[in-house]
XYZ file of C-alpha atoms in Angstrom:
477
model
C 32.287 -59.411 8.990
C 29.887 -61.626 9.053
C 26.264 -60.455 8.385
C 22.900 -61.822 8.909
C 20.618 -62.474 5.489
C 17.939 -61.412 5.659
C 14.626 -61.744 2.267
C 13.546 -59.322 0.681
C 10.524 -58.549 -0.216
C 10.704 -58.172 -4.707
C 10.102 -54.201 -4.570
C 10.593 -51.229 -7.202
C 13.061 -48.590 -5.246
C 11.378 -45.189 -5.181
C 13.698 -42.381 -6.249
C 16.987 -40.767 -4.639
C 16.253 -37.003 -3.160
C 19.045 -35.125 -4.639
C 19.077 -32.757 -2.043
C 19.760 -35.656 0.776
C 22.224 -37.770 -0.997
C 24.275 -34.396 -2.355
C 26.001 -34.397 1.041
C 27.148 -37.466 0.408
C 28.904 -37.513 -3.892
C 29.742 -34.427 -3.540
C 28.821 -30.879 -5.670
C 30.549 -32.018 -8.284
C 29.632 -31.400 -11.694
C 28.031 -33.660 -14.406
C 29.004 -32.835 -17.777
C 29.710 -36.207 -19.067
C 32.047 -37.261 -21.454
C 30.322 -38.515 -25.193
C 31.862 -41.578 -25.733
C 29.725 -44.864 -27.191
C 30.666 -48.378 -28.478
C 29.450 -51.390 -29.008
C 25.529 -52.287 -30.602
C 25.499 -48.288 -31.687
C 22.214 -46.569 -31.298
C 20.447 -49.718 -30.085
C 17.839 -50.453 -27.522
C 20.166 -52.793 -25.971
C 21.557 -53.221 -22.659
C 24.516 -49.627 -21.526
C 26.759 -49.815 -19.759
C 27.542 -46.464 -18.145
C 31.708 -46.874 -17.482
C 34.370 -44.084 -17.866
C 36.831 -43.051 -20.454
C 39.050 -46.196 -20.432
C 36.428 -48.904 -20.077
C 34.712 -47.228 -22.581
C 37.405 -47.485 -25.480
C 39.534 -50.570 -24.330
C 36.490 -53.738 -23.355
C 35.868 -55.697 -25.832
C 32.445 -55.631 -25.853
C 32.317 -59.629 -27.251
C 33.301 -60.635 -24.492
C 30.075 -60.843 -22.622
C 28.262 -62.099 -25.521
C 31.434 -65.416 -25.105
C 30.645 -64.796 -21.339
C 27.827 -66.761 -21.769
C 24.459 -62.907 -22.556
C 22.653 -63.456 -25.524
C 23.603 -62.188 -29.028
C 20.185 -60.517 -28.835
C 21.046 -58.553 -25.925
C 22.853 -55.386 -27.499
C 25.939 -53.813 -25.140
C 27.057 -49.945 -25.198
C 29.094 -48.989 -22.927
C 28.825 -45.323 -22.423
C 31.740 -42.681 -20.525
C 30.406 -40.816 -17.885
C 32.466 -38.511 -15.716
C 36.017 -39.494 -14.758
C 36.443 -38.102 -11.673
C 34.534 -39.292 -8.661
C 32.261 -37.251 -7.403
C 30.999 -36.375 -10.486
C 30.073 -40.298 -11.555
C 27.900 -40.291 -8.320
C 26.809 -36.909 -9.085
C 25.509 -37.725 -12.101
C 23.531 -41.553 -10.667
C 21.658 -38.486 -8.301
C 20.708 -36.613 -10.887
C 19.124 -39.823 -13.649
C 18.497 -41.663 -10.720
C 15.951 -38.762 -9.282
C 14.688 -38.304 -12.889
C 14.403 -41.771 -12.780
C 16.063 -42.368 -16.478
C 16.133 -45.601 -18.225
C 19.530 -45.192 -19.092
C 22.464 -46.185 -18.163
C 21.224 -50.044 -16.677
C 24.321 -51.006 -15.460
C 26.481 -48.395 -13.621
C 29.364 -48.580 -12.501
C 29.218 -47.577 -8.440
C 32.205 -46.224 -6.355
C 32.775 -48.642 -3.639
C 33.975 -45.879 -1.511
C 29.203 -44.058 -2.369
C 27.352 -47.165 -3.175
C 26.586 -48.314 0.423
C 24.065 -44.947 0.109
C 21.993 -46.367 -3.017
C 22.214 -49.067 -1.373
C 20.320 -47.526 2.150
C 18.491 -45.761 0.566
C 16.942 -48.119 -1.481
C 18.263 -46.925 -5.081
C 19.323 -48.967 -7.526
C 18.367 -52.313 -7.679
C 18.145 -55.443 -4.738
C 19.568 -57.903 -6.727
C 19.894 -61.115 -3.767
C 15.497 -60.174 -4.616
C 15.873 -60.907 -7.954
C 18.512 -63.356 -8.925
C 19.042 -66.613 -8.508
C 20.183 -67.489 -4.554
C 23.453 -69.603 -6.001
C 24.761 -67.133 -7.969
C 24.387 -64.704 -5.334
C 26.433 -67.342 -3.414
C 28.908 -67.873 -5.832
C 29.480 -63.734 -6.243
C 29.476 -64.177 -2.190
C 32.006 -66.771 -1.790
C 33.982 -66.377 -4.312
C 34.974 -62.507 -4.643
C 37.687 -60.413 -2.473
C 35.168 -59.901 0.700
C 35.887 -56.890 1.307
C 34.844 -55.971 -2.217
C 31.062 -57.457 -1.685
C 30.650 -56.051 1.886
C 30.652 -52.521 0.346
C 28.209 -53.768 -2.549
C 25.321 -55.581 0.546
C 23.306 -53.833 2.531
C 24.778 -53.277 6.113
C 21.599 -54.107 8.061
C 20.699 -57.284 5.744
C 24.272 -58.618 4.448
C 21.468 -58.907 0.715
C 23.854 -57.910 -2.215
C 22.843 -54.687 -4.056
C 26.509 -54.478 -6.753
C 28.221 -57.088 -8.257
C 32.324 -56.593 -7.878
C 33.746 -55.503 -11.190
C 37.590 -55.388 -10.078
C 39.412 -54.143 -6.575
C 42.414 -51.126 -6.801
C 44.987 -51.013 -3.806
C 47.663 -50.227 -2.738
C 51.308 -52.195 -3.104
C 54.411 -51.286 -1.724
C 57.073 -50.023 -4.894
C 60.464 -49.864 -4.324
C 63.009 -50.552 -6.634
C 65.361 -53.121 -6.255
C 67.810 -51.994 -8.475
C 69.065 -48.922 -5.894
C 68.353 -51.448 -2.733
C 71.014 -54.879 -5.014
C 73.688 -51.925 -4.907
C 72.751 -51.497 -0.632
C 73.366 -55.272 0.125
C 70.353 -56.438 -0.967
C 69.262 -59.551 -2.766
C 66.621 -61.499 -3.993
C 66.085 -63.603 -0.555
C 64.808 -60.707 0.725
C 63.300 -60.011 -2.211
C 61.719 -62.873 -2.358
C 60.262 -63.433 1.568
C 59.316 -59.589 1.005
C 56.122 -60.364 -1.833
C 54.444 -62.443 0.656
C 56.050 -61.352 3.968
C 56.876 -58.227 4.293
C 58.226 -56.400 6.829
C 57.227 -53.797 9.883
C 57.149 -50.272 8.833
C 59.952 -50.114 11.768
C 61.791 -52.273 10.009
C 61.060 -51.322 6.294
C 61.997 -47.381 7.060
C 65.456 -47.751 8.263
C 65.967 -50.409 5.346
C 64.574 -47.457 3.311
C 66.821 -45.293 4.870
C 69.474 -46.965 4.275
C 69.417 -47.306 0.484
C 68.866 -43.680 0.439
C 72.060 -43.030 1.563
C 73.524 -44.334 -1.000
C 71.827 -44.421 -3.406
C 71.222 -41.018 -6.792
C 68.023 -40.095 -5.683
C 66.292 -36.947 -4.223
C 63.665 -39.554 -2.490
C 63.429 -42.243 -0.307
C 59.800 -43.658 0.802
C 57.163 -41.261 -0.980
C 53.071 -40.941 -0.027
C 50.563 -39.052 -0.284
C 49.938 -37.663 3.255
C 48.421 -34.386 1.618
C 44.853 -32.665 3.323
C 43.116 -34.536 0.860
C 40.149 -36.890 0.601
C 42.378 -39.826 -0.074
C 44.453 -39.036 3.216
C 41.576 -39.574 5.655
C 39.589 -42.677 3.577
C 42.849 -44.377 2.438
C 46.590 -43.899 3.473
C 46.212 -42.973 7.032
C 43.101 -45.333 7.664
C 45.746 -48.557 5.739
C 48.595 -47.235 8.627
C 46.538 -47.062 11.097
C 44.358 -50.066 9.965
C 47.889 -51.902 10.170
C 48.574 -51.287 14.236
C 45.037 -52.037 14.960
C 43.342 -48.563 14.993
C 39.957 -47.704 13.523
C 38.269 -44.433 13.204
C 34.502 -46.311 14.822
C 35.959 -50.004 16.111
C 36.760 -52.122 14.502
C 35.598 -53.092 10.420
C 31.874 -54.448 12.318
C 30.697 -50.937 12.082
C 33.177 -49.656 9.476
C 29.316 -49.199 7.993
C 27.532 -48.861 10.906
C 24.991 -48.068 12.683
C 25.586 -44.085 12.569
C 25.335 -42.910 15.825
C 25.295 -46.138 17.805
C 28.925 -47.514 17.339
C 32.155 -46.173 18.987
C 34.485 -43.322 18.000
C 37.809 -44.431 18.929
C 39.884 -42.086 17.353
C 41.780 -41.253 20.633
C 43.104 -45.364 21.582
C 46.498 -45.611 21.360
C 46.689 -47.615 18.233
C 45.975 -44.319 16.399
C 47.762 -41.778 17.499
C 50.739 -44.477 17.251
C 49.706 -44.954 13.452
C 49.954 -40.975 12.999
C 53.222 -40.279 15.778
C 55.182 -43.263 13.215
C 54.436 -41.133 9.874
C 55.757 -38.521 11.505
C 59.067 -39.667 12.728
C 59.164 -40.954 9.137
C 59.428 -37.523 7.793
C 60.951 -35.457 10.706
C 62.674 -37.693 12.283
C 61.499 -36.465 16.003
C 61.212 -40.796 18.115
C 57.770 -40.296 18.908
C 56.314 -43.038 17.923
C 57.068 -46.360 20.732
C 59.010 -48.142 18.690
C 62.136 -47.590 16.284
C 61.338 -45.174 13.085
C 63.738 -44.005 10.729
C 63.607 -40.799 8.778
C 63.397 -42.076 5.317
C 60.777 -39.147 3.779
C 60.603 -35.362 2.844
C 58.380 -32.908 3.725
C 56.461 -32.321 0.851
C 54.734 -35.758 0.880
C 52.663 -33.745 3.671
C 51.131 -32.037 0.591
C 52.000 -34.411 -2.663
C 48.773 -36.912 -4.090
C 49.325 -39.654 -6.101
C 50.306 -37.087 -8.744
C 52.995 -35.793 -7.233
C 54.590 -40.142 -6.416
C 53.980 -40.802 -9.317
C 56.068 -37.972 -10.656
C 58.772 -38.465 -8.463
C 59.024 -42.736 -8.664
C 57.550 -43.344 -11.467
C 58.702 -39.760 -14.322
C 62.303 -38.999 -12.454
C 63.082 -42.163 -11.550
C 64.175 -39.623 -8.284
C 62.699 -41.907 -4.848
C 63.760 -45.389 -3.252
C 59.985 -46.721 -2.736
C 56.614 -45.692 -3.167
C 53.247 -46.965 -1.952
C 50.584 -45.730 -4.555
C 48.017 -48.359 -6.725
C 47.730 -50.310 -9.250
C 48.243 -48.518 -12.439
C 51.025 -47.378 -10.787
C 52.839 -50.712 -11.777
C 52.509 -51.054 -15.243
C 53.368 -47.428 -15.838
C 56.898 -48.015 -13.374
C 57.058 -51.052 -16.121
C 56.642 -49.393 -19.197
C 58.714 -46.667 -17.427
C 61.955 -47.430 -16.133
C 64.790 -48.625 -17.922
C 68.080 -49.725 -18.350
C 68.980 -51.275 -15.173
C 66.111 -50.030 -12.628
C 64.006 -52.620 -11.333
C 61.396 -52.266 -9.742
C 59.853 -54.892 -6.760
C 56.584 -54.573 -5.608
C 55.413 -56.215 -1.833
C 52.453 -55.889 0.012
C 52.212 -52.956 2.620
C 53.891 -53.152 6.228
C 52.471 -53.587 9.144
C 53.115 -51.540 12.236
C 51.493 -54.362 14.489
C 51.404 -58.726 13.806
C 47.823 -59.858 13.213
C 45.616 -61.473 15.934
C 47.756 -58.906 18.518
C 45.284 -55.712 17.230
C 42.653 -55.097 20.062
C 39.629 -55.828 16.708
C 39.567 -58.405 14.480
C 41.004 -58.865 11.554
C 42.602 -55.629 12.154
C 46.972 -55.368 12.590
C 48.711 -56.961 10.192
C 49.542 -56.185 7.136
C 46.751 -53.338 5.054
C 45.179 -51.997 2.152
C 43.037 -48.659 1.710
C 40.553 -51.003 -0.723
C 39.274 -48.637 -4.274
C 37.794 -50.109 -6.264
C 34.649 -50.355 -8.836
C 30.946 -52.044 -8.508
C 28.257 -53.005 -11.272
C 24.643 -51.818 -10.031
C 21.091 -52.326 -11.784
C 18.673 -49.051 -12.386
C 15.440 -49.673 -11.206
C 14.218 -47.459 -13.908
C 15.252 -50.002 -16.146
C 12.524 -51.223 -19.068
C 14.271 -54.062 -19.448
C 14.964 -56.477 -15.831
C 16.240 -59.534 -17.312
C 18.560 -58.058 -20.397
C 20.302 -56.152 -17.327
C 20.351 -58.805 -15.077
C 21.526 -61.540 -17.767
C 24.593 -58.308 -17.924
C 24.965 -58.203 -14.649
C 26.001 -62.028 -15.074
C 28.891 -61.942 -16.569
C 30.771 -59.766 -14.598
C 31.824 -62.185 -12.691
C 32.130 -64.294 -15.536
C 35.948 -65.490 -16.456
C 35.850 -64.066 -19.782
C 34.692 -61.246 -18.501
C 37.642 -60.467 -16.732
C 40.280 -61.614 -18.284
C 38.960 -58.661 -20.850
C 38.346 -55.995 -18.976
C 42.887 -56.736 -17.199
C 44.026 -56.792 -20.973
C 41.899 -53.984 -21.997
C 41.336 -51.391 -19.794
C 43.942 -53.152 -17.192
C 41.832 -53.324 -14.434
C 42.635 -56.354 -12.623
C 39.447 -59.473 -11.784
C 37.459 -60.015 -8.496
C 38.404 -62.629 -7.586
C 41.380 -63.844 -5.817
C 42.033 -67.300 -7.525
C 41.476 -65.022 -10.893
C 44.234 -62.379 -10.047
C 47.040 -65.372 -9.911
C 45.654 -66.887 -12.420
C 44.976 -64.418 -15.160
C 47.471 -61.845 -13.883
C 50.234 -64.035 -13.803
C 50.087 -63.862 -17.080
C 49.836 -60.607 -18.110
C 53.019 -58.731 -18.808
C 53.175 -56.596 -16.478
C 50.917 -57.634 -13.109
C 52.752 -61.144 -13.641
C 55.506 -60.738 -11.508
C 53.444 -59.857 -8.730
C 49.885 -61.817 -8.890
C 51.063 -62.923 -5.499
C 51.402 -60.249 -4.660
C 48.526 -58.546 -5.580
C 46.016 -61.576 -4.107
C 47.153 -60.598 -1.013
C 46.992 -56.952 -0.910
C 43.727 -57.717 -2.313
C 43.489 -60.231 0.721
C 43.478 -57.991 3.812
C 42.584 -54.320 2.063
C 40.722 -52.197 5.125
C 37.956 -50.136 3.272
C 36.654 -46.640 4.839
C 33.586 -45.915 6.844
C 31.097 -45.643 4.421
C 28.003 -44.405 5.099
C 25.398 -40.925 4.606
C 27.076 -38.837 6.923
C 31.493 -39.964 5.758
C 31.319 -37.147 2.978
C 31.302 -34.468 5.875
C 33.514 -36.933 8.792
C 36.654 -37.921 5.852
C 36.772 -33.590 5.835
C 37.353 -33.489 9.890
C 39.757 -36.653 9.279
C 41.912 -35.081 6.968
C 42.036 -32.124 8.401
C 42.982 -33.217 11.790
C 45.050 -35.742 10.349
C 46.833 -33.438 8.050
C 47.893 -30.720 11.333
C 48.983 -33.794 13.521
C 51.357 -34.752 10.565
C 52.328 -31.362 10.404
C 52.982 -30.139 13.486
C 50.159 -27.753 13.867
C 48.241 -29.734 16.446
C 49.674 -32.431 18.738
C 48.325 -35.919 18.239
C 46.259 -36.295 21.269
C 44.787 -32.635 20.159
C 44.155 -33.277 16.780
C 42.369 -37.285 17.650
C 40.060 -35.559 20.449
C 38.957 -32.490 17.670
C 37.927 -34.949 15.617
C 36.934 -37.229 17.785
C 33.571 -34.271 18.539
C 33.759 -33.530 15.075
C 32.632 -37.038 14.165
C 30.513 -37.784 17.465
C 28.463 -34.360 16.345
C 27.967 -35.787 13.264
C 27.380 -39.546 13.706
C 24.208 -37.228 16.158
C 22.820 -35.316 13.586
C 22.943 -37.766 10.954
């Protein structure tokens, strides 16, 4: 999605309204986890992330990337829960606290901070050559979630992306007669959902495991933002009429959940579990009905912990887990998510084909920092190869530049065999529709989607209900 960029004045953002913003971030607690690394006790630049970042990121990489040795850098750990992290940032910004200087923000809720001008407009403070490089060299959808939806100006720099891929047991497929030629083709050119469901069902019939394809379909935010969002996108469907209106304008965009591609995606998901043949495509029954109550933890346990499933949809963190825990002849295969309709056949531009939900994080500057110059110098380093190598080899975060996914992750002991697959998946991500009302819309969506999947409502009935709820929330924003 190409957005018009407008020049803006260098204004200091005002404090955010906590009462208004609580609808976006949720109401989780705000207790932070103690943990400081780097130049302890300094008055330098503080970066607030999570425990993994605080413990495993090599601060020396910032200096290797060109940050002045006179700038002390401290990494602290805040809440692990993403909603609790958002609420903590609301609290500190509302109080105009000077620390942390840099906030690690979930791409799923950064845009509301941007539209309220609660963080620093980086495009107004940093040179245009650097900003243009960040935009052109990073995963496009990750850049979009750090940009103002009206002006296209960059307010947060990509830190690292996350997205799901399809994991499968190569050894079980080999036993069923599949060969390296199929595995090599799938790694860059995944099959359709029709083909994949049939293959998983075939392998499951002959394998000594309890489950075929396991995925996350519980009634929780991950269903609306991610699992169903990407399946719907692969069939060319959308919540709000495609990618051009993904981030608004709220109240002035179409609600398109009753359209045929969305209904088809619901029927496909049901068919994989129930074998009810409601979709227009041939979809084989290949998933257990327990997935309607499963999140990532349960699928991890089935596929990785118990090695008791043929295939699994999950995020990149599970690749090192499987590589570490598989034993004997167990062999991991990874490919981009299957496609619903071929790319180019969807009604909305950019949809269809393989699609992966966008996760990941951005870094933004606190407008109340007492040293904006040093803060921006450290922020600039996040786009360097030195930092992206350190975050990959330390906390295990993928680079946000597609070229570095192939070059740096290609040398990584866990990701190396799958670097080309990861780049393709990252190039085909779709974000959740992040707006100030998405938190409420998400809840309505995952409840109606789960109802449709479990048969408590017909898909057409569930999406009619969801359309009404979406329109009501759009109109009261």
